[in-house]
Amino acid sequence: MATHEEINEALQDFTVSFNNNDRLRLMNRDWNRVVIVKATDVESVHTWILKNGELTLQEGLTADPDLTVISDSETLADIFYGDVTPIEPYNNGTLRIIGTEDDITRLDFICLMIWGE
Amino acid sequence: MQLKRVLTLRTVVATSAGLTLASSSFVAAVMVANYVLGDSAWIAILIGGALCFLAAACFSELNGMLPTAAGIRLYFSRAFNDQVSLVVSLLYMLIVVVGVVGVESYIISQALHEVVPSIPPYFWIVTMLLLVTVMNLRGVKIAGVFQDVVTYALIAVLVFIGVFALYKVGFKLNTPLAPGGAVGIINAVALGVFLFVGFEWVTPLVEEVTQVKQIYKGMMIALGILSVVYAVFTTAMTAVVPKEVLLASPVPQLVFARTVLGGFGASLMVVMILAASMKTFNAGIISVSRFMYASAREHVLPAVFSKISMRYFTPWVSIITLFIIGLLASGLTTLTKNYQTLVGLAAAMESIVYTMAGLAVISLRRKEPDKERPYLIKGGYLIPGITVLVFAILAMAVLATDLTALLYMSGAFVVALVYVKTAVPRLKKKYETRRPAARRRRPARTAAGSKEGK
């Protein structure tokens, strides 16, 4: 089980990687979304706000989501540290993402661009 | 907190019905009519629809329990094992793509060739496939509202022409309950199932609705509407045009519309064929290309299929591969004109998937009895059991009467099985050996790992 701090660290890391990637920022300049990341086994909720290609992370629920990412803490930390692709836990049912299929795929594309295969 | 954008029941119904209302459905409808005597095709269609209600109930329980866009990939993986799930998913995608694209493109090309005889049919196939491929590559989506409008307009036109034709010929049921022998009825019902192929493809939308029950409500409503529409339209077609004439045409709906409403009817039906086929093509390419992308990301297909367009965020290798497969499938169908085998093949595959959905419900109730089920089929194992039995018989009936379909199915099954048993372990191994160097262990884990190491 990962702690809230570990998830927070993983998400911070992901946020920095996203914002440091000019291409990714350019590609997502029109994709304005609110993403909630919620753990099921520890008290941990984060809100990502992607606006004009700039990603910001906030602790807690701060806006209505377009996408909600729900999983156990270990899986969340693994995904956002790039240790596993989101597709693997998604296809085995460990990870649940609530939102449109296009947005789900876009999130995976972003992970792919940050972490590679 | 609520999701900002959610789908309505109207869109869920339109999606379920819209994926089903393909131009090739009318070829299957005529084949259904040919298996039964007189004007009793409607009986086989309604039975086929009623049986699909059973399958829909199974999908509803699975979908409520495991709400995911991964669909059968996850249901079968949990219920059986990953290899079974993968073999069936690959087979399903391959057969549905080849079957649907092959038949649909053939039908469009024949319909347009009738309108503009100077242009060869294959030109239309290439043009349509190119158009849909470019749209998918550029990430252009047909708007939800437009899809709803097309689907409901199609339903309205079919009911209108059907009822008008029945009225025009002063139709009376001559043989209301005399469909003929049991073999004919079983085959008719099995092909009748093809009319509803795709109704369950709405389940991936579960992540876009506020309540899971909207999905099963939508599926049931769509099946009810489709049963009535197909029954009326098929009865009208066979009442107005001789069965052998309809059977000889790849576009029986066009022949029928022209007979009833003349040039206006033919023009209206060409527009409907185009809209329905474009919608089906587009939905098929989106779904299957995303499936290929996801499979590549979980290392069960070569990594090349996970390549994405840097400009449009679309899995371009998967989309172009589907374009090539579509061209080959439609080229072969045009050459052989054997589109009826593809209809049988897709009907059999769909019946196999419905059989497995019933088995998955039974298996998961035993494996995970305490898992929350927002939709639980009443009556214990009765409905899943009937679903398994009925669809297994229907699959066997279709394959036993069409040996070419049986051959294709067996060949595809062997290829999928060998691929999953030999190529997939290699792909996973290749990924695992490459992965450690790039792995970004979390600090806490690394520390824990080094402690364990000491």
JSON list of N, CA and C in Angstrom, two decimals, chain B residues 394-450:
[
{"chain": "B", "resi": 394, "resn": "LEU", "atom": "N", "xyz": [-27.34, -22.03, -31.76]},
{"chain": "B", "resi": 394, "resn": "LEU", "atom": "CA", "xyz": [-27.43, -21.14, -32.93]},
{"chain": "B", "resi": 394, "resn": "LEU", "atom": "C", "xyz": [-26.08, -21.04, -33.65]},
{"chain": "B", "resi": 395, "resn": "ALA", "atom": "N", "xyz": [-25.01, -20.92, -32.88]},
{"chain": "B", "resi": 395, "resn": "ALA", "atom": "CA", "xyz": [-23.67, -20.84, -33.49]},
{"chain": "B", "resi": 395, "resn": "ALA", "atom": "C", "xyz": [-23.38, -22.11, -34.29]},
{"chain": "B", "resi": 396, "resn": "MET", "atom": "N", "xyz": [-23.71, -23.24, -33.69]},
{"chain": "B", "resi": 396, "resn": "MET", "atom": "CA", "xyz": [-23.45, -24.52, -34.37]},
{"chain": "B", "resi": 396, "resn": "MET", "atom": "C", "xyz": [-24.33, -24.64, -35.62]},
{"chain": "B", "resi": 397, "resn": "ALA", "atom": "N", "xyz": [-25.57, -24.17, -35.51]},
{"chain": "B", "resi": 397, "resn": "ALA", "atom": "CA", "xyz": [-26.49, -24.26, -36.66]},
{"chain": "B", "resi": 397, "resn": "ALA", "atom": "C", "xyz": [-25.96, -23.46, -37.84]},
{"chain": "B", "resi": 398, "resn": "VAL", "atom": "N", "xyz": [-25.48, -22.26, -37.57]},
{"chain": "B", "resi": 398, "resn": "VAL", "atom": "CA", "xyz": [-24.97, -21.41, -38.66]},
{"chain": "B", "resi": 398, "resn": "VAL", "atom": "C", "xyz": [-23.73, -22.06, -39.30]},
{"chain": "B", "resi": 399, "resn": "LEU", "atom": "N", "xyz": [-22.82, -22.52, -38.45]},
{"chain": "B", "resi": 399, "resn": "LEU", "atom": "CA", "xyz": [-21.57, -23.07, -38.98]},
{"chain": "B", "resi": 399, "resn": "LEU", "atom": "C", "xyz": [-21.79, -24.41, -39.68]},
{"chain": "B", "resi": 400, "resn": "ALA", "atom": "N", "xyz": [-22.78, -25.18, -39.21]},
{"chain": "B", "resi": 400, "resn": "ALA", "atom": "CA", "xyz": [-23.04, -26.47, -39.84]},
{"chain": "B", "resi": 400, "resn": "ALA", "atom": "C", "xyz": [-23.66, -26.31, -41.23]},
{"chain": "B", "resi": 401, "resn": "THR", "atom": "N", "xyz": [-24.39, -25.22, -41.44]},
{"chain": "B", "resi": 401, "resn": "THR", "atom": "CA", "xyz": [-25.04, -25.05, -42.74]},
{"chain": "B", "resi": 401, "resn": "THR", "atom": "C", "xyz": [-24.20, -24.23, -43.73]},
{"chain": "B", "resi": 402, "resn": "ASP", "atom": "N", "xyz": [-23.12, -23.61, -43.23]},
{"chain": "B", "resi": 402, "resn": "ASP", "atom": "CA", "xyz": [-22.26, -22.84, -44.13]},
{"chain": "B", "resi": 402, "resn": "ASP", "atom": "C", "xyz": [-20.82, -23.29, -43.89]},
{"chain": "B", "resi": 403, "resn": "LEU", "atom": "N", "xyz": [-20.39, -24.26, -44.70]},
{"chain": "B", "resi": 403, "resn": "LEU", "atom": "CA", "xyz": [-19.08, -24.86, -44.45]},
{"chain": "B", "resi": 403, "resn": "LEU", "atom": "C", "xyz": [-17.94, -23.87, -44.70]},
{"chain": "B", "resi": 404, "resn": "THR", "atom": "N", "xyz": [-18.16, -22.90, -45.60]},
{"chain": "B", "resi": 404, "resn": "THR", "atom": "CA", "xyz": [-17.11, -21.90, -45.83]},
{"chain": "B", "resi": 404, "resn": "THR", "atom": "C", "xyz": [-16.93, -21.05, -44.56]},
{"chain": "B", "resi": 405, "resn": "ALA", "atom": "N", "xyz": [-18.06, -20.69, -43.94]},
{"chain": "B", "resi": 405, "resn": "ALA", "atom": "CA", "xyz": [-17.98, -19.92, -42.69]},
{"chain": "B", "resi": 405, "resn": "ALA", "atom": "C", "xyz": [-17.28, -20.74, -41.61]},
{"chain": "B", "resi": 406, "resn": "LEU", "atom": "N", "xyz": [-17.60, -22.03, -41.57]},
{"chain": "B", "resi": 406, "resn": "LEU", "atom": "CA", "xyz": [-16.96, -22.91, -40.58]},
{"chain": "B", "resi": 406, "resn": "LEU", "atom": "C", "xyz": [-15.45, -22.96, -40.80]},
{"chain": "B", "resi": 407, "resn": "LEU", "atom": "N", "xyz": [-15.06, -23.04, -42.08]},
{"chain": "B", "resi": 407, "resn": "LEU", "atom": "CA", "xyz": [-13.65, -23.10, -42.43]},
{"chain": "B", "resi": 407, "resn": "LEU", "atom": "C", "xyz": [-12.94, -21.81, -42.00]},
{"chain": "B", "resi": 408, "resn": "TYR", "atom": "N", "xyz": [-13.55, -20.66, -42.33]},
{"chain": "B", "resi": 408, "resn": "TYR", "atom": "CA", "xyz": [-12.96, -19.37, -41.95]},
{"chain": "B", "resi": 408, "resn": "TYR", "atom": "C", "xyz": [-12.84, -19.27, -40.43]},
{"chain": "B", "resi": 409, "resn": "MET", "atom": "N", "xyz": [-13.92, -19.67, -39.75]},
{"chain": "B", "resi": 409, "resn": "MET", "atom": "CA", "xyz": [-13.95, -19.56, -38.29]},
{"chain": "B", "resi": 409, "resn": "MET", "atom": "C", "xyz": [-12.86, -20.44, -37.66]},
{"chain": "B", "resi": 410, "resn": "SER", "atom": "N", "xyz": [-12.76, -21.69, -38.17]},
{"chain": "B", "resi": 410, "resn": "SER", "atom": "CA", "xyz": [-11.76, -22.60, -37.61]},
{"chain": "B", "resi": 410, "resn": "SER", "atom": "C", "xyz": [-10.35, -22.05, -37.87]},
{"chain": "B", "resi": 411, "resn": "GLY", "atom": "N", "xyz": [-10.12, -21.57, -39.09]},
{"chain": "B", "resi": 411, "resn": "GLY", "atom": "CA", "xyz": [-8.81, -21.01, -39.44]},
{"chain": "B", "resi": 411, "resn": "GLY", "atom": "C", "xyz": [-8.46, -19.84, -38.55]},
{"chain": "B", "resi": 412, "resn": "ALA", "atom": "N", "xyz": [-9.42, -18.92, -38.38]},
{"chain": "B", "resi": 412, "resn": "ALA", "atom": "CA", "xyz": [-9.17, -17.73, -37.56]},
{"chain": "B", "resi": 412, "resn": "ALA", "atom": "C", "xyz": [-8.93, -18.13, -36.11]},
{"chain": "B", "resi": 413, "resn": "PHE", "atom": "N", "xyz": [-9.68, -19.13, -35.64]},
{"chain": "B", "resi": 413, "resn": "PHE", "atom": "CA", "xyz": [-9.50, -19.58, -34.25]},
{"chain": "B", "resi": 413, "resn": "PHE", "atom": "C", "xyz": [-8.10, -20.16, -34.04]},
{"chain": "B", "resi": 414, "resn": "VAL", "atom": "N", "xyz": [-7.66, -20.99, -34.98]},
{"chain": "B", "resi": 414, "resn": "VAL", "atom": "CA", "xyz": [-6.32, -21.60, -34.85]},
{"chain": "B", "resi": 414, "resn": "VAL", "atom": "C", "xyz": [-5.25, -20.51, -34.85]},
{"chain": "B", "resi": 415, "resn": "VAL", "atom": "N", "xyz": [-5.40, -19.54, -35.76]},
{"chain": "B", "resi": 415, "resn": "VAL", "atom": "CA", "xyz": [-4.40, -18.46, -35.84]},
{"chain": "B", "resi": 415, "resn": "VAL", "atom": "C", "xyz": [-4.38, -17.68, -34.52]},
{"chain": "B", "resi": 416, "resn": "ALA", "atom": "N", "xyz": [-5.57, -17.34, -34.00]},
{"chain": "B", "resi": 416, "resn": "ALA", "atom": "CA", "xyz": [-5.64, -16.57, -32.74]},
{"chain": "B", "resi": 416, "resn": "ALA", "atom": "C", "xyz": [-5.04, -17.36, -31.58]},
{"chain": "B", "resi": 417, "resn": "LEU", "atom": "N", "xyz": [-5.36, -18.65, -31.54]},
{"chain": "B", "resi": 417, "resn": "LEU", "atom": "CA", "xyz": [-4.86, -19.50, -30.44]},
{"chain": "B", "resi": 417, "resn": "LEU", "atom": "C", "xyz": [-3.34, -19.62, -30.49]},
{"chain": "B", "resi": 418, "resn": "VAL", "atom": "N", "xyz": [-2.82, -19.90, -31.69]},
{"chain": "B", "resi": 418, "resn": "VAL", "atom": "CA", "xyz": [-1.36, -20.04, -31.83]},
{"chain": "B", "resi": 418, "resn": "VAL", "atom": "C", "xyz": [-0.69, -18.71, -31.48]},
{"chain": "B", "resi": 419, "resn": "TYR", "atom": "N", "xyz": [-1.28, -17.61, -31.94]},
{"chain": "B", "resi": 419, "resn": "TYR", "atom": "CA", "xyz": [-0.71, -16.29, -31.65]},
{"chain": "B", "resi": 419, "resn": "TYR", "atom": "C", "xyz": [-0.65, -16.04, -30.14]},
{"chain": "B", "resi": 420, "resn": "VAL", "atom": "N", "xyz": [-1.76, -16.33, -29.47]},
{"chain": "B", "resi": 420, "resn": "VAL", "atom": "CA", "xyz": [-1.81, -16.07, -28.02]},
{"chain": "B", "resi": 420, "resn": "VAL", "atom": "C", "xyz": [-0.86, -16.99, -27.25]},
{"chain": "B", "resi": 421, "resn": "LYS", "atom": "N", "xyz": [-0.73, -18.22, -27.72]},
{"chain": "B", "resi": 421, "resn": "LYS", "atom": "CA", "xyz": [0.13, -19.19, -27.02]},
{"chain": "B", "resi": 421, "resn": "LYS", "atom": "C", "xyz": [1.62, -18.97, -27.29]},
{"chain": "B", "resi": 422, "resn": "THR", "atom": "N", "xyz": [1.96, -18.46, -28.47]},
{"chain": "B", "resi": 422, "resn": "THR", "atom": "CA", "xyz": [3.39, -18.36, -28.80]},
{"chain": "B", "resi": 422, "resn": "THR", "atom": "C", "xyz": [3.89, -16.91, -28.90]},
{"chain": "B", "resi": 423, "resn": "ALA", "atom": "N", "xyz": [3.18, -16.08, -29.67]},
{"chain": "B", "resi": 423, "resn": "ALA", "atom": "CA", "xyz": [3.69, -14.72, -29.89]},
{"chain": "B", "resi": 423, "resn": "ALA", "atom": "C", "xyz": [3.51, -13.82, -28.66]},
{"chain": "B", "resi": 424, "resn": "VAL", "atom": "N", "xyz": [2.38, -13.95, -27.98]},
{"chain": "B", "resi": 424, "resn": "VAL", "atom": "CA", "xyz": [2.13, -13.06, -26.83]},
{"chain": "B", "resi": 424, "resn": "VAL", "atom": "C", "xyz": [3.17, -13.26, -25.72]},
{"chain": "B", "resi": 425, "resn": "PRO", "atom": "N", "xyz": [3.48, -14.51, -25.32]},
{"chain": "B", "resi": 425, "resn": "PRO", "atom": "CA", "xyz": [4.52, -14.67, -24.28]},
{"chain": "B", "resi": 425, "resn": "PRO", "atom": "C", "xyz": [5.85, -14.03, -24.71]},
{"chain": "B", "resi": 426, "resn": "ARG", "atom": "N", "xyz": [6.17, -14.13, -26.02]},
{"chain": "B", "resi": 426, "resn": "ARG", "atom": "CA", "xyz": [7.43, -13.52, -26.51]},
{"chain": "B", "resi": 426, "resn": "ARG", "atom": "C", "xyz": [7.39, -12.00, -26.39]},
{"chain": "B", "resi": 427, "resn": "LEU", "atom": "N", "xyz": [6.25, -11.44, -26.78]},
{"chain": "B", "resi": 427, "resn": "LEU", "atom": "CA", "xyz": [6.12, -9.97, -26.69]},
{"chain": "B", "resi": 427, "resn": "LEU", "atom": "C", "xyz": [6.25, -9.51, -25.24]},
{"chain": "B", "resi": 428, "resn": "LYS", "atom": "N", "xyz": [5.62, -10.25, -24.35]},
{"chain": "B", "resi": 428, "resn": "LYS", "atom": "CA", "xyz": [5.67, -9.86, -22.92]},
{"chain": "B", "resi": 428, "resn": "LYS", "atom": "C", "xyz": [7.09, -10.01, -22.38]},
{"chain": "B", "resi": 429, "resn": "LYS", "atom": "N", "xyz": [7.76, -11.09, -22.80]},
{"chain": "B", "resi": 429, "resn": "LYS", "atom": "CA", "xyz": [9.13, -11.32, -22.34]},
{"chain": "B", "resi": 429, "resn": "LYS", "atom": "C", "xyz": [10.06, -10.21, -22.85]},
{"chain": "B", "resi": 430, "resn": "LYS", "atom": "N", "xyz": [9.86, -9.87, -24.11]},
{"chain": "B", "resi": 430, "resn": "LYS", "atom": "CA", "xyz": [10.67, -8.81, -24.73]},
{"chain": "B", "resi": 430, "resn": "LYS", "atom": "C", "xyz": [10.49, -7.51, -23.95]},
{"chain": "B", "resi": 431, "resn": "TYR", "atom": "N", "xyz": [9.26, -7.23, -23.58]},
{"chain": "B", "resi": 431, "resn": "TYR", "atom": "CA", "xyz": [8.97, -6.01, -22.82]},
{"chain": "B", "resi": 431, "resn": "TYR", "atom": "C", "xyz": [9.62, -6.07, -21.45]},
{"chain": "B", "resi": 432, "resn": "GLU", "atom": "N", "xyz": [9.49, -7.22, -20.78]},
{"chain": "B", "resi": 432, "resn": "GLU", "atom": "CA", "xyz": [10.03, -7.37, -19.43]},
{"chain": "B", "resi": 432, "resn": "GLU", "atom": "C", "xyz": [11.55, -7.22, -19.41]},
{"chain": "B", "resi": 433, "resn": "THR", "atom": "N", "xyz": [12.22, -7.79, -20.44]},
{"chain": "B", "resi": 433, "resn": "THR", "atom": "CA", "xyz": [13.69, -7.70, -20.45]},
{"chain": "B", "resi": 433, "resn": "THR", "atom": "C", "xyz": [14.16, -6.27, -20.72]},
{"chain": "B", "resi": 434, "resn": "ARG", "atom": "N", "xyz": [13.35, -5.53, -21.45]},
{"chain": "B", "resi": 434, "resn": "ARG", "atom": "CA", "xyz": [13.72, -4.15, -21.79]},
{"chain": "B", "resi": 434, "resn": "ARG", "atom": "C", "xyz": [13.35, -3.19, -20.66]},
{"chain": "B", "resi": 435, "resn": "ARG", "atom": "N", "xyz": [12.33, -3.57, -19.93]},
{"chain": "B", "resi": 435, "resn": "ARG", "atom": "CA", "xyz": [11.72, -2.66, -18.98]},
{"chain": "B", "resi": 435, "resn": "ARG", "atom": "C", "xyz": [12.60, -2.23, -17.80]},
{"chain": "B", "resi": 436, "resn": "PRO", "atom": "N", "xyz": [13.32, -3.17, -17.12]},
{"chain": "B", "resi": 436, "resn": "PRO", "atom": "CA", "xyz": [14.01, -2.77, -15.89]},
{"chain": "B", "resi": 436, "resn": "PRO", "atom": "C", "xyz": [14.93, -1.56, -16.03]},
{"chain": "B", "resi": 437, "resn": "ALA", "atom": "N", "xyz": [15.60, -1.46, -17.19]},
{"chain": "B", "resi": 437, "resn": "ALA", "atom": "CA", "xyz": [16.53, -0.34, -17.37]},
{"chain": "B", "resi": 437, "resn": "ALA", "atom": "C", "xyz": [15.80, 1.00, -17.35]},
{"chain": "B", "resi": 438, "resn": "ALA", "atom": "N", "xyz": [14.58, 1.00, -17.90]},
{"chain": "B", "resi": 438, "resn": "ALA", "atom": "CA", "xyz": [13.85, 2.26, -17.97]},
{"chain": "B", "resi": 438, "resn": "ALA", "atom": "C", "xyz": [12.96, 2.50, -16.76]},
{"chain": "B", "resi": 439, "resn": "ARG", "atom": "N", "xyz": [12.87, 1.50, -15.88]},
{"chain": "B", "resi": 439, "resn": "ARG", "atom": "CA", "xyz": [11.89, 1.56, -14.80]},
{"chain": "B", "resi": 439, "resn": "ARG", "atom": "C", "xyz": [12.23, 2.67, -13.80]},
{"chain": "B", "resi": 440, "resn": "ARG", "atom": "N", "xyz": [11.21, 3.42, -13.45]},
{"chain": "B", "resi": 440, "resn": "ARG", "atom": "CA", "xyz": [11.39, 4.51, -12.49]},
{"chain": "B", "resi": 440, "resn": "ARG", "atom": "C", "xyz": [10.83, 4.06, -11.15]},
{"chain": "B", "resi": 441, "resn": "ARG", "atom": "N", "xyz": [11.65, 3.32, -10.39]},
{"chain": "B", "resi": 441, "resn": "ARG", "atom": "CA", "xyz": [11.16, 2.84, -9.10]},
{"chain": "B", "resi": 441, "resn": "ARG", "atom": "C", "xyz": [10.87, 4.03, -8.19]},
{"chain": "B", "resi": 442, "resn": "ARG", "atom": "N", "xyz": [9.80, 3.90, -7.46]},
{"chain": "B", "resi": 442, "resn": "ARG", "atom": "CA", "xyz": [9.49, 4.95, -6.50]},
{"chain": "B", "resi": 442, "resn": "ARG", "atom": "C", "xyz": [10.52, 4.91, -5.37]},
{"chain": "B", "resi": 443, "resn": "PRO", "atom": "N", "xyz": [10.88, 6.04, -4.82]},
{"chain": "B", "resi": 443, "resn": "PRO", "atom": "CA", "xyz": [11.91, 6.05, -3.78]},
{"chain": "B", "resi": 443, "resn": "PRO", "atom": "C", "xyz": [11.59, 5.08, -2.64]},
{"chain": "B", "resi": 444, "resn": "ALA", "atom": "N", "xyz": [10.33, 5.08, -2.18]},
{"chain": "B", "resi": 444, "resn": "ALA", "atom": "CA", "xyz": [9.95, 4.22, -1.05]},
{"chain": "B", "resi": 444, "resn": "ALA", "atom": "C", "xyz": [10.16, 2.76, -1.40]},
{"chain": "B", "resi": 445, "resn": "ARG", "atom": "N", "xyz": [9.80, 2.43, -2.66]},
{"chain": "B", "resi": 445, "resn": "ARG", "atom": "CA", "xyz": [9.92, 1.05, -3.10]},
{"chain": "B", "resi": 445, "resn": "ARG", "atom": "C", "xyz": [11.38, 0.65, -3.24]},
{"chain": "B", "resi": 446, "resn": "THR", "atom": "N", "xyz": [12.16, 1.60, -3.80]},
{"chain": "B", "resi": 446, "resn": "THR", "atom": "CA", "xyz": [13.57, 1.31, -4.00]},
{"chain": "B", "resi": 446, "resn": "THR", "atom": "C", "xyz": [14.23, 1.04, -2.65]},
{"chain": "B", "resi": 447, "resn": "ALA", "atom": "N", "xyz": [13.87, 1.88, -1.67]},
{"chain": "B", "resi": 447, "resn": "ALA", "atom": "CA", "xyz": [14.42, 1.71, -0.33]},
{"chain": "B", "resi": 447, "resn": "ALA", "atom": "C", "xyz": [13.99, 0.35, 0.23]},
{"chain": "B", "resi": 448, "resn": "ALA", "atom": "N", "xyz": [12.69, 0.04, 0.08]},
{"chain": "B", "resi": 448, "resn": "ALA", "atom": "CA", "xyz": [12.19, -1.23, 0.58]},
{"chain": "B", "resi": 448, "resn": "ALA", "atom": "C", "xyz": [12.90, -2.38, -0.12]},
{"chain": "B", "resi": 449, "resn": "GLY", "atom": "N", "xyz": [13.07, -2.21, -1.44]},
{"chain": "B", "resi": 449, "resn": "GLY", "atom": "CA", "xyz": [13.71, -3.25, -2.23]},
{"chain": "B", "resi": 449, "resn": "GLY", "atom": "C", "xyz": [15.14, -3.47, -1.80]},
{"chain": "B", "resi": 450, "resn": "SER", "atom": "N", "xyz": [15.88, -2.37, -1.52]},
{"chain": "B", "resi": 450, "resn": "SER", "atom": "CA", "xyz": [17.28, -2.52, -1.14]},
{"chain": "B", "resi": 450, "resn": "SER", "atom": "C", "xyz": [17.41, -3.12, 0.26]}
]
